[in-house]
C-alpha positions as CSV (number, residue, x, y, z in Angstrom):
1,X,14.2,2.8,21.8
2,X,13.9,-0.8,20.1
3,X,11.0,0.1,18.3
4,X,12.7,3.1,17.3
5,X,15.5,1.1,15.9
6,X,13.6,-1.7,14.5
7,X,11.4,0.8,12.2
8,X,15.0,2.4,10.6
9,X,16.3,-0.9,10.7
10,X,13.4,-2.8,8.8
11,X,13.3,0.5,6.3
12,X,17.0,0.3,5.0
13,X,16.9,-3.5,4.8
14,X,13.8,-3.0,2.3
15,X,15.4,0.0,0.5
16,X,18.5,-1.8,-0.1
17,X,17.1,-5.6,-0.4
18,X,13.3,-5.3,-1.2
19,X,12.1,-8.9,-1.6
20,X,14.5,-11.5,-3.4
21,X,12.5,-14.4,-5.2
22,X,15.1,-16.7,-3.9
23,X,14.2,-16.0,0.0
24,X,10.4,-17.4,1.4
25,X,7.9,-14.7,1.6
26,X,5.3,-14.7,3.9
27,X,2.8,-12.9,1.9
28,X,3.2,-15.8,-0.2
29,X,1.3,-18.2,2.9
30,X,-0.8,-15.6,3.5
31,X,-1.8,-16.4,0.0
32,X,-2.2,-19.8,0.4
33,X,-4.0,-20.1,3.7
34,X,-6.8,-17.8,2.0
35,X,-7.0,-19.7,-0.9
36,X,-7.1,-23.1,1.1
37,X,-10.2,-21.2,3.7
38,X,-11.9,-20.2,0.8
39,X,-12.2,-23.3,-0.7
40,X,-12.9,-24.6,3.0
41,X,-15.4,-21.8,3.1
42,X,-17.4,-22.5,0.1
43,X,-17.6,-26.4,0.9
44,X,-20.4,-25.3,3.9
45,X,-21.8,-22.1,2.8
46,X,-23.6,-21.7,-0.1
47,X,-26.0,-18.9,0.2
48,X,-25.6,-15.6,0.4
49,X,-26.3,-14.9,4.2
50,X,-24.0,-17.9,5.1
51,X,-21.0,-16.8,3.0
52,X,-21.5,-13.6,4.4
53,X,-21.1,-15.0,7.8
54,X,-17.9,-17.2,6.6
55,X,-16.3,-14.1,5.4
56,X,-15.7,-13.2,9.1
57,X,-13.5,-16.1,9.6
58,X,-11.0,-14.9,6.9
59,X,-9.8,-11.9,8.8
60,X,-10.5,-13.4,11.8
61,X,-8.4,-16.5,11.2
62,X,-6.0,-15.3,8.9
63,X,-5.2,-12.0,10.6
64,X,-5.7,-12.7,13.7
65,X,-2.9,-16.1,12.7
66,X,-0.9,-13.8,10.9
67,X,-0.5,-11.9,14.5
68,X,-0.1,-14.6,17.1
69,X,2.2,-16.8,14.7
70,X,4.8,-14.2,14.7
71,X,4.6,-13.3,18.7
72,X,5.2,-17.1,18.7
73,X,7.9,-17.0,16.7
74,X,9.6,-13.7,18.1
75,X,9.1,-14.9,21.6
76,X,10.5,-18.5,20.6
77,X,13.8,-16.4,19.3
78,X,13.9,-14.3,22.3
79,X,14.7,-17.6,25.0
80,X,17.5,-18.2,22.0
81,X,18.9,-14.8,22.1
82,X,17.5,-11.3,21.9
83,X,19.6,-9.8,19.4
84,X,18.0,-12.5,17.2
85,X,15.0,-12.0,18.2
86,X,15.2,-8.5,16.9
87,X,17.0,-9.4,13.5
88,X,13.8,-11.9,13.1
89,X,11.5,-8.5,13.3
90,X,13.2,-6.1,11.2
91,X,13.3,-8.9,8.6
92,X,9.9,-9.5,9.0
93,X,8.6,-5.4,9.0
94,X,10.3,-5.3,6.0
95,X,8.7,-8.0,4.2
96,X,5.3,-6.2,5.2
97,X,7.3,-3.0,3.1
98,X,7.2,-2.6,-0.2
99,X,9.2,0.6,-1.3
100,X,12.0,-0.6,-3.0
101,X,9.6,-2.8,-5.2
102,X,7.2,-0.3,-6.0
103,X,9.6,2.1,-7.6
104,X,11.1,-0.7,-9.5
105,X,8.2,-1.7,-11.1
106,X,7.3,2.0,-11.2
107,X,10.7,2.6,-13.0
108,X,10.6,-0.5,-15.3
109,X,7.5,1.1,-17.0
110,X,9.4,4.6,-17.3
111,X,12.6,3.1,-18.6
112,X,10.4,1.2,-21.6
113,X,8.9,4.6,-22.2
114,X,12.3,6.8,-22.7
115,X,13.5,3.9,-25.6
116,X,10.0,4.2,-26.9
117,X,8.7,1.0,-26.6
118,X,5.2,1.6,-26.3
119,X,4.3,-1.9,-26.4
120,X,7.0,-3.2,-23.7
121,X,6.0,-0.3,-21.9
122,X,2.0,-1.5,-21.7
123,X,3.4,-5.1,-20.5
124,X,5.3,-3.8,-18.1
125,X,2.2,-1.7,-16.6
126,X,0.0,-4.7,-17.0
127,X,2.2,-6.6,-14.7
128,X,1.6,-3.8,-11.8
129,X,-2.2,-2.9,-12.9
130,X,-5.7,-4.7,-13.2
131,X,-6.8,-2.8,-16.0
132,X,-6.5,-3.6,-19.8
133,X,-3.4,-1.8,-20.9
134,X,-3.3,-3.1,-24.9
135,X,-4.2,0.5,-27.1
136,X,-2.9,2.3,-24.1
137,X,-1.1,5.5,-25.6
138,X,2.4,6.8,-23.4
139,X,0.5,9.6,-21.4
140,X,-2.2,6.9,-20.8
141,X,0.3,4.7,-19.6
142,X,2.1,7.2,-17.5
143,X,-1.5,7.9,-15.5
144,X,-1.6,4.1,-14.8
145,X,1.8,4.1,-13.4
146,X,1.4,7.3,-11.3
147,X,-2.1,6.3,-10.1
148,X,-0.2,2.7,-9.0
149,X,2.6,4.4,-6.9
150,X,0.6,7.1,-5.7
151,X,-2.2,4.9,-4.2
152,X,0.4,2.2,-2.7
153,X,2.0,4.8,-1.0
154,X,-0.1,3.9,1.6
155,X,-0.3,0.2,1.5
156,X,3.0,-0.6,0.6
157,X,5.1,2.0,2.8
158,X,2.8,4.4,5.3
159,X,0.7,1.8,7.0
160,X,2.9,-1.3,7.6
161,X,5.3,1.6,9.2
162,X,2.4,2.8,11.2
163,X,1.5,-0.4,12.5
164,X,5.2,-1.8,13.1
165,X,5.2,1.6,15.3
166,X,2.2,0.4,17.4
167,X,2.9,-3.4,17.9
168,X,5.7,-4.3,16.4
169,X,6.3,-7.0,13.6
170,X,3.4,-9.0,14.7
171,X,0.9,-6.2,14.6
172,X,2.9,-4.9,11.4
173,X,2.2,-9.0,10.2
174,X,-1.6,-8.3,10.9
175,X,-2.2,-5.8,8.9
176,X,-0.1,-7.2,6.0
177,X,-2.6,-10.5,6.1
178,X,-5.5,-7.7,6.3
179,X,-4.3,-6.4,2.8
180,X,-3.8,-9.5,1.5
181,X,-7.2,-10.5,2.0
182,X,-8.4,-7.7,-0.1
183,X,-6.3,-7.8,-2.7
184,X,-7.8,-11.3,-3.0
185,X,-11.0,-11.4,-1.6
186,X,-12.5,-7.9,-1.6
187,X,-14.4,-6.9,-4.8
188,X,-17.7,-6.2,-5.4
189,X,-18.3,-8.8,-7.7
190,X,-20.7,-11.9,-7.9
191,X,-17.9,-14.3,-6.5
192,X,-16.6,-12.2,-3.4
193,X,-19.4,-9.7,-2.6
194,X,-20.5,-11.2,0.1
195,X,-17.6,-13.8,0.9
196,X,-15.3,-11.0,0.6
197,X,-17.3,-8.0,2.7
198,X,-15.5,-8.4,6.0
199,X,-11.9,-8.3,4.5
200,X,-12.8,-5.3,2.2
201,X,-14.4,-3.3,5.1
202,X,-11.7,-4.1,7.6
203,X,-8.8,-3.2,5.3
204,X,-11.0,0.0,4.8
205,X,-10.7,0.6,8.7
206,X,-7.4,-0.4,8.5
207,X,-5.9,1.8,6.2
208,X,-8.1,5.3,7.1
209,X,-5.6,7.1,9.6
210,X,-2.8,6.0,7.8
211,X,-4.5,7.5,4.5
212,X,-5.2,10.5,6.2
213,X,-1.5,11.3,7.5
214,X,-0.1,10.7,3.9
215,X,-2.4,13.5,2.4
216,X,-0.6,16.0,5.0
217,X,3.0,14.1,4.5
218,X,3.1,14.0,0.8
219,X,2.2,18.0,1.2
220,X,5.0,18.3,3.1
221,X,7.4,16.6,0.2
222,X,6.2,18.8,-2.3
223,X,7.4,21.6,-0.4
224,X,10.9,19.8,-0.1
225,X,10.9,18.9,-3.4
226,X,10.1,22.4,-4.5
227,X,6.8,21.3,-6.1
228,X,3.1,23.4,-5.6
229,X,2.7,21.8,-1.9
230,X,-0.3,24.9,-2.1
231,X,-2.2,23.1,-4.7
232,X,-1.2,19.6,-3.5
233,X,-2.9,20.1,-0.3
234,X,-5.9,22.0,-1.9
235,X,-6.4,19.4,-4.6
236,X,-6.4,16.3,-1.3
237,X,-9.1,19.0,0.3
238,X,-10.9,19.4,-2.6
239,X,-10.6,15.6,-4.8
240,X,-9.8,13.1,-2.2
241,X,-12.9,11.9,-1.3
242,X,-14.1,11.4,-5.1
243,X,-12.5,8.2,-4.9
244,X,-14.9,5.8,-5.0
245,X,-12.2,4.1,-1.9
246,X,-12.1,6.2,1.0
247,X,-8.5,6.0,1.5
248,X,-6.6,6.2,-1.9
249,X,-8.0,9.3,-2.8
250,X,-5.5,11.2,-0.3
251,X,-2.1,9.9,-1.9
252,X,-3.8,9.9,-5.8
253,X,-5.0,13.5,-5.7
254,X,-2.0,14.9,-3.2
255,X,0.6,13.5,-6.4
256,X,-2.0,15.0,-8.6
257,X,-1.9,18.2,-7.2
258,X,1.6,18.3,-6.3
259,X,2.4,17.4,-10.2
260,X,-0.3,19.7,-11.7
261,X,-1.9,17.2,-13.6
262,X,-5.1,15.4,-13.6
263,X,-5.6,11.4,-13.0
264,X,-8.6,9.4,-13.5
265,X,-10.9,9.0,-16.2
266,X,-12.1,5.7,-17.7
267,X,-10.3,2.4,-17.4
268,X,-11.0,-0.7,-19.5
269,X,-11.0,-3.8,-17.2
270,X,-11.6,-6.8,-19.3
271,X,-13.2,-5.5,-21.9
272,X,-15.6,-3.1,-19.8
273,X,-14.9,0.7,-19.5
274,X,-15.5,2.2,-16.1
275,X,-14.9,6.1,-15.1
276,X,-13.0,6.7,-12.4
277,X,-13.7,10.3,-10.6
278,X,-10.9,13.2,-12.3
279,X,-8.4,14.2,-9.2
280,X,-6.0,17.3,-10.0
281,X,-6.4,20.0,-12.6
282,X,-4.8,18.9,-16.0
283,X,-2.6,21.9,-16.2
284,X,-0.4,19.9,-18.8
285,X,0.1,16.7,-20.6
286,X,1.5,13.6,-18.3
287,X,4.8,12.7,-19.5
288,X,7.3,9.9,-18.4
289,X,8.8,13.0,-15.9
290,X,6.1,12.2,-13.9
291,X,6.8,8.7,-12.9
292,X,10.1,9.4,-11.7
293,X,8.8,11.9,-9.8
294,X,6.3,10.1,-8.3
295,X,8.9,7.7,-7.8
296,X,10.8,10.7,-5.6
297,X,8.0,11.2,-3.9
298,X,6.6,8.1,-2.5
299,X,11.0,7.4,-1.6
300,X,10.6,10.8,0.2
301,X,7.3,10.0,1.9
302,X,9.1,6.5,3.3
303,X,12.0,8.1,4.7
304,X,10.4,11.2,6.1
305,X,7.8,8.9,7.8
306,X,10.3,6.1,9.6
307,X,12.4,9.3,11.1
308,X,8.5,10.9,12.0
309,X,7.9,7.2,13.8
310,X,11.5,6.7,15.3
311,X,11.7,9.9,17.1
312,X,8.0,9.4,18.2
313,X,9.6,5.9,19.7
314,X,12.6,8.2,21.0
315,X,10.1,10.5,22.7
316,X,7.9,8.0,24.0
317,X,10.4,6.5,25.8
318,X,11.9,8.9,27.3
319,X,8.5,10.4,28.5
320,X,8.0,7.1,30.2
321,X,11.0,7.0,31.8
C-alpha cells in the first residue's frame, strides 16, 4: 500500500512541479560522477580490450552507487521519521520522471510552429534533439518532435514507474543512473565504442519489458482517445523492430500508427545524413496537430500506467495478507 501510494504520489508531484532549475538534481551527479570515472578510466586503460573491461565499472559503480546511496539515505530518514522518509522517495521517483518536461519542451516547439516561426521553431527542436535541425522545413520539424516524445515515452515516464514499482526509489535511482550512462557514454563511435559497450547494452536490458508494455498501453490510449488503436497495434507488430534500437521502435511506430503518419527517414547529424528505418504508413502530411497529440498521448500513457502499477501494489498486498 506504500508503494502504491508512493507511485501516485511521485507522479502528481512531477505533473505539477517537473524539475525546477533552482532545486539540486541528482541526474545532475550522476553526470558528474561519469564524467569524473571516465576521465579516471582513460588514465589506465588505453587499448581497446582494457577500456572495454573499464566500461564495466561505469554501471557497476555508478548504478550500482546510484542504488545503495539512496537506501542509505531513505533508511537514514526512516530512524528520523517515517513520514519523511517517504516524502524523501516520492521526491526522488519523481526526479527519475520526466513527464511534465517532456511535453513542455514538446509544446515549446509546437507553440513556435502555430506563430510561424520556423526558425525559433528549429532552435527549440535542437535543444531536445541530436540531429542538425538548420533547413528543417515545419513537417520536418514536427517528425523530430514526435519521434522525441514518442521514444521517451519510455525512458522518461514507463520505466522509472516500472522500476519504482519493483524497488522503490532506490531501484527507480538505479535505473535513472543506467540511462544516464547512455545518454553519455553509449554510442557507437570511436570514443565510447568500446568504453561505452556495457552501459549501452545494460540500458538495452533495462528498458526491454518496459518497451514492450508501452507498445500494448499506448494501443490502449488510442482507443481512449478515439484514434485507429487497430492500426496502432498493427503498425508496433509490423515496424517496431525496424528500429535499429530494440526498444524505441514500440512507442515510435505505436504514435505512428495511432496518428496515421509515417516517421523516419534520413537525419543529418553534424553534417552526415543517416536513414532511419520508415515506421507507420504516411497516410497524410505531419502537421503541428500532431505534437499536441502526441503530447496527449504520452500524458495518457503516464497516468494510465501509475493507476496500472498502484492497483498492482493494492493487489499485491492484499494477496499477501
Amino acid at each position: 500500500m506504500m508503494r502504491a501510494g508512493l507511485l501516485l504520489a511521485a507522479y502528481i508531484v512531477d505533473r505539477l512541479v517537473g524539475d525546477p532549475r533552482r532545486l539540486p538534481h541528482p541526474v545532475v551527479g550522476m553526470g558528474r560522477a561519469i564524467a569524473a570515472l571516465e576521465r579516471l578510466i582513460r588514465r589506465f586503460c588505453y587499448k581497446p580490450r582494457s577500456l572495454k573491461r573499464g566500461g564495466v565499472l561505469l554501471p557497476l559503480i555508478i548504478a550500482g552507487g546510484a542504488w545503495g546511496l539512496t537506501v542509505l539515505v531513505v533508511w537514514l530518514l526512516s530512524r528520523l521519521s517515517p513520514w519523511l522518509a517517504w516524502a524523501a522517495e516520492v521526491w526522488l521517483i519523481s526526479t527519475t520522471i520526466a513527464s511534465k518536461g517532456l511535453k513542455d519542451a514538446g509544446m515549446a516547439v509546437y507553440g513556435e510552429l502555430l506563430r510561424g516561426d520556423i526558425p525559433a521553431a528549429r532552435k527549440a527542436l535542437g535543444m531536445i534533439v541530436g540531429r542538425d535541425t538548420a533547413g528543417l522545413d515545419s513537417p520536418e520539424i514536427v517528425r523530430g518532435t514526435v519521434e522525441t516524445v514518442a521514444e521517451n515515452i519510455v525512458d522518461a515516464v514507463i520505466s522509472p514507474l516500472f522500476y519504482a514499482l519493483l524497488g522503490g526509489a532506490p531501484l527507480a535511482m538505479a535505473y535513472r543512473a543506467v540511462n544516464t550512462l547512455d545518454s553519455m557514454v553509449g554510442y557507437k563511435n570511436d570514443k565510447y565504442r568500446d568504453l561505452g559497450w556495457a552501459s549501452a547494452r545494460l540500458d538495452d536490458v533495462a528498458n526491454y519489458i518496459p518497451a514492450r508494455l508501452t507498445g500494448l498501453l499506448l494501443t490502449l490510449c488510442a482507443w481512449l482517445l478515439r484514434l485507429d488503436w487497430r492500426r496502432c497495434w498493427h503498425t508496433v507488430r509490423r515496424d517496431a523492430r525496424l528500429h535499429p534500437s530494440p526498444n524505441s521502435g514500440y512507442p515510435e511506430s505505436a504514435v505512428a500508427g495511432a496518428l496515421g503518419i509515417r516517421l523516419g527517414g534520413y537525419n543529418v547529424y553534424h553534417g552526415v545524413s543517416s536513414f532511419r528505418a520508415y515506421m507507420g504508413d504516411p497516410l497524410r502530411t505531419m502537421e503541428p496537430e500532431d505534437i499536441r497529440l502526441t503530447s496527449r498521448i504520452m500524458m495518457l500513457a503516464g497516468t494510465l500506467f501509475v493507476c496500472l502499477c498502484a492497483a498492482a501494489a493494492w493487489l499485491w498486498a492484499v494477496a499477501w495478507r
